[in-house]
CSV table of C-alpha atoms in Angstrom, one decimal:
chain,number,residue,atom,x,y,z
A,1,ASP,CA,14.1,35.5,-4.5
A,2,LEU,CA,11.0,34.8,-2.4
A,3,PHE,CA,12.7,32.2,-0.2
A,4,ASN,CA,16.3,31.5,0.6
A,5,ASN,CA,17.4,28.5,2.7
A,6,LEU,CA,13.8,27.8,3.6
A,7,ASN,CA,13.5,24.7,5.9
A,8,LEU,CA,10.1,23.9,7.3
A,9,GLU,CA,9.0,20.7,9.1
A,10,ILE,CA,5.5,20.2,10.3
A,11,LYS,CA,5.0,17.5,12.9
A,12,GLN,CA,1.9,15.5,13.6
A,13,ASN,CA,-0.8,17.4,15.5
A,14,GLU,CA,1.2,20.7,15.1
A,15,LYS,CA,-0.6,23.9,14.3
A,16,ILE,CA,1.4,26.6,12.6
A,17,ALA,CA,0.6,29.9,10.9
A,18,ILE,CA,2.6,31.6,8.2
A,19,VAL,CA,2.1,35.3,8.6
A,20,GLY,CA,3.5,38.1,6.5
A,21,ALA,CA,2.6,41.2,4.6
A,22,ASN,CA,0.9,41.1,1.2
A,23,GLY,CA,3.3,40.0,-1.6
A,24,VAL,CA,5.9,38.2,0.4
A,25,GLY,CA,5.1,34.8,-1.0
A,26,LYS,CA,2.7,33.1,1.3
A,27,THR,CA,0.4,32.0,-1.5
A,28,THR,CA,3.3,31.1,-3.7
A,29,LEU,CA,4.6,28.8,-1.0
A,30,PHE,CA,1.2,27.1,-0.7
A,31,ARG,CA,1.1,26.7,-4.5
A,32,MET,CA,4.6,25.2,-4.4
A,33,LEU,CA,3.5,22.7,-1.7
A,34,GLN,CA,0.6,21.8,-3.9
A,35,GLY,CA,2.8,21.3,-7.0
A,36,TYR,CA,1.2,24.2,-8.9
A,37,GLU,CA,4.3,26.3,-8.9
A,38,SER,CA,7.9,25.2,-9.5
A,39,PHE,CA,10.9,26.2,-7.6
A,40,ASP,CA,14.6,26.7,-8.6
A,41,SER,CA,16.1,24.2,-6.2
A,42,GLY,CA,15.3,22.1,-3.2
A,43,ASP,CA,12.8,19.3,-2.4
A,44,VAL,CA,9.4,18.9,-0.7
A,45,PHE,CA,8.9,15.7,1.2
A,46,TRP,CA,5.5,14.4,2.3
A,47,ARG,CA,4.7,11.2,4.2
A,48,ARG,CA,3.4,8.7,1.5
A,49,ASP,CA,-0.1,8.3,2.9
A,50,LEU,CA,-0.5,11.9,4.0
A,51,ARG,CA,-3.8,13.6,3.0
A,52,LYS,CA,-3.4,17.3,2.2
A,53,GLY,CA,-6.1,19.8,2.1
A,54,PHE,CA,-5.8,23.3,0.7
A,55,LEU,CA,-8.4,26.2,0.9
A,56,GLU,CA,-7.4,28.8,-1.7
A,57,GLN,CA,-7.9,32.6,-1.1
A,58,ILE,CA,-10.4,32.7,-3.9
A,59,HIS,CA,-12.4,29.6,-4.4
A,60,LEU,CA,-14.0,29.3,-7.8
A,61,THR,CA,-16.0,26.4,-9.1
A,62,GLU,CA,-18.0,25.6,-12.2
A,63,ASP,CA,-21.2,27.6,-12.1
A,64,LEU,CA,-23.3,24.6,-13.0
A,65,GLU,CA,-21.8,22.2,-10.5
A,66,ASN,CA,-24.3,20.7,-8.2
A,67,VAL,CA,-23.5,21.1,-4.4
A,68,GLY,CA,-24.0,17.3,-3.8
A,69,ASP,CA,-21.5,16.5,-6.6
A,70,PHE,CA,-19.1,19.1,-5.3
A,71,PHE,CA,-19.0,17.3,-1.9
A,72,ALA,CA,-18.9,13.8,-3.5
A,73,LYS,CA,-15.6,14.7,-5.0
A,74,ALA,CA,-14.2,15.2,-1.5
A,75,TYR,CA,-14.8,11.5,-0.6
A,76,ALA,CA,-14.8,9.9,-4.0
A,77,ASP,CA,-12.3,7.4,-2.6
A,78,VAL,CA,-14.8,6.3,0.0
A,79,LEU,CA,-17.5,5.9,-2.6
A,80,GLU,CA,-15.2,3.7,-4.6
A,81,MET,CA,-14.3,1.6,-1.6
A,82,GLU,CA,-18.1,1.2,-0.9
A,83,LYS,CA,-18.7,0.0,-4.5
A,84,GLU,CA,-15.8,-2.5,-4.2
A,85,MET,CA,-17.1,-3.7,-0.8
A,86,LYS,CA,-20.5,-4.4,-2.4
A,87,ARG,CA,-18.9,-6.3,-5.2
A,88,LEU,CA,-16.9,-8.4,-2.8
A,89,GLU,CA,-20.0,-9.0,-0.7
A,90,GLU,CA,-21.7,-10.4,-3.8
A,91,LEU,CA,-18.7,-12.5,-4.6
A,92,MET,CA,-18.6,-13.9,-1.0
A,93,ALA,CA,-22.1,-15.3,-1.5
A,94,THR,CA,-20.5,-18.0,-3.8
A,95,ASP,CA,-16.7,-17.7,-3.1
A,96,HIS,CA,-15.7,-18.4,0.6
A,97,SER,CA,-12.0,-18.4,-0.1
A,98,ASP,CA,-9.5,-16.8,2.2
A,99,LYS,CA,-8.4,-14.5,-0.6
A,100,VAL,CA,-11.8,-12.9,-1.0
A,101,LEU,CA,-12.5,-12.8,2.8
A,102,ASN,CA,-9.1,-11.2,3.5
A,103,ALA,CA,-9.6,-8.6,0.6
A,104,TYR,CA,-12.9,-7.7,2.1
A,105,ASP,CA,-11.5,-7.4,5.6
A,106,ARG,CA,-8.7,-5.2,4.5
A,107,LEU,CA,-11.0,-3.0,2.5
A,108,GLN,CA,-13.5,-2.7,5.3
A,109,GLU,CA,-10.8,-1.7,7.7
A,110,LYS,CA,-9.6,1.0,5.3
A,111,PHE,CA,-13.2,2.1,4.8
A,112,MET,CA,-13.8,2.5,8.5
A,113,ARG,CA,-10.5,4.4,9.1
A,114,ARG,CA,-11.6,6.8,6.4
A,115,GLY,CA,-15.0,7.3,8.1
A,116,GLY,CA,-17.0,5.5,5.4
A,117,TYR,CA,-19.9,4.6,7.7
A,118,THR,CA,-20.3,8.1,9.2
A,119,ILE,CA,-19.3,10.4,6.3
A,120,GLN,CA,-22.9,11.3,5.3
A,121,SER,CA,-23.9,12.2,8.9
A,122,GLU,CA,-20.7,14.2,9.4
A,123,LEU,CA,-21.4,16.1,6.2
A,124,MET,CA,-24.9,16.9,7.3
A,125,ASN,CA,-23.6,18.0,10.8
A,126,LEU,CA,-21.0,20.3,9.2
A,127,LEU,CA,-23.5,21.8,6.7
A,128,THR,CA,-25.8,22.6,9.6
A,129,ARG,CA,-23.0,24.1,11.7
A,130,PHE,CA,-22.1,26.4,8.7
A,131,ASN,CA,-25.7,27.5,8.2
A,132,PHE,CA,-26.7,25.3,5.3
A,133,LYS,CA,-29.7,22.9,4.9
A,134,GLU,CA,-29.8,19.4,3.5
A,135,SER,CA,-31.9,20.8,0.6
A,136,ASP,CA,-28.9,22.9,-0.4
A,137,LEU,CA,-27.2,19.7,-1.7
A,138,ASP,CA,-29.6,19.8,-4.6
A,139,LYS,CA,-28.7,23.4,-5.6
A,140,ASP,CA,-26.2,24.5,-8.2
A,141,MET,CA,-23.1,26.4,-6.9
A,142,SER,CA,-24.1,29.4,-8.9
A,143,GLU,CA,-27.0,30.0,-6.5
A,144,PHE,CA,-24.6,30.9,-3.7
A,145,SER,CA,-22.7,34.0,-2.9
A,146,GLY,CA,-18.9,34.1,-2.8
A,147,GLY,CA,-18.8,33.9,1.0
A,148,GLN,CA,-21.2,30.9,0.9
A,149,ILE,CA,-19.1,29.2,-1.7
A,150,THR,CA,-16.0,29.7,0.5
A,151,ARG,CA,-17.9,28.1,3.5
A,152,LEU,CA,-19.0,25.2,1.3
A,153,ALA,CA,-15.4,24.7,0.1
A,154,PHE,CA,-14.3,24.7,3.8
A,155,VAL,CA,-17.0,22.1,4.7
A,156,ARG,CA,-15.9,20.0,1.8
A,157,LEU,CA,-12.3,20.2,3.0
A,158,LEU,CA,-13.2,19.2,6.5
A,159,VAL,CA,-15.3,16.2,5.1
A,160,SER,CA,-12.2,15.1,3.2
A,161,LYS,CA,-10.4,14.7,6.6
A,162,PRO,CA,-6.9,15.9,5.6
A,163,ASP,CA,-4.0,15.2,7.8
A,164,VAL,CA,-2.6,18.7,7.0
A,165,LEU,CA,-4.9,21.6,6.4
A,166,PHE,CA,-3.7,24.7,4.6
A,167,LEU,CA,-5.9,27.8,4.7
A,168,ASP,CA,-4.7,30.6,2.5
A,169,GLU,CA,-6.0,33.8,4.1
A,170,PRO,CA,-9.2,32.4,5.7
A,171,THR,CA,-11.9,35.1,5.8
A,172,ASN,CA,-14.7,36.1,8.1
A,173,HIS,CA,-17.0,33.9,6.0
A,174,LEU,CA,-15.6,31.0,7.9
């Protein structure tokens, strides 16, 4: 058994560390929390709207993936909201109904809460802070070292703005 009678509650704004020797199950626990590993009994409960972010020990990605596309996946929901807002804006030119106006208002509020208006500037700020350039967005992931890919993965994770952030053995590359 890796865990017996494990009970863990993480409260809002709490910062915790799970520390232990190699092989005691830290990564397995993270994989269970992500749903990649099953467990014999028990339950995992998450708040319904909770955004989870995981940084694996070894971050591998497709060699041919473009860095810009790699980041776009982190905020794909924001890009979809933006498309829908544009569609609703076009619709509002001819349809002034409360239904359309309210749908736009709700979507815009959600878009703002998710950081839709500032996400690109936040990405550029984080890239700069982690010693990357804007031109790096046009490169393939295969052009970067393992340490750089780990840093890019961490930046992507931060841009996704998770409520809970799990770092599985963060390295000095971060």
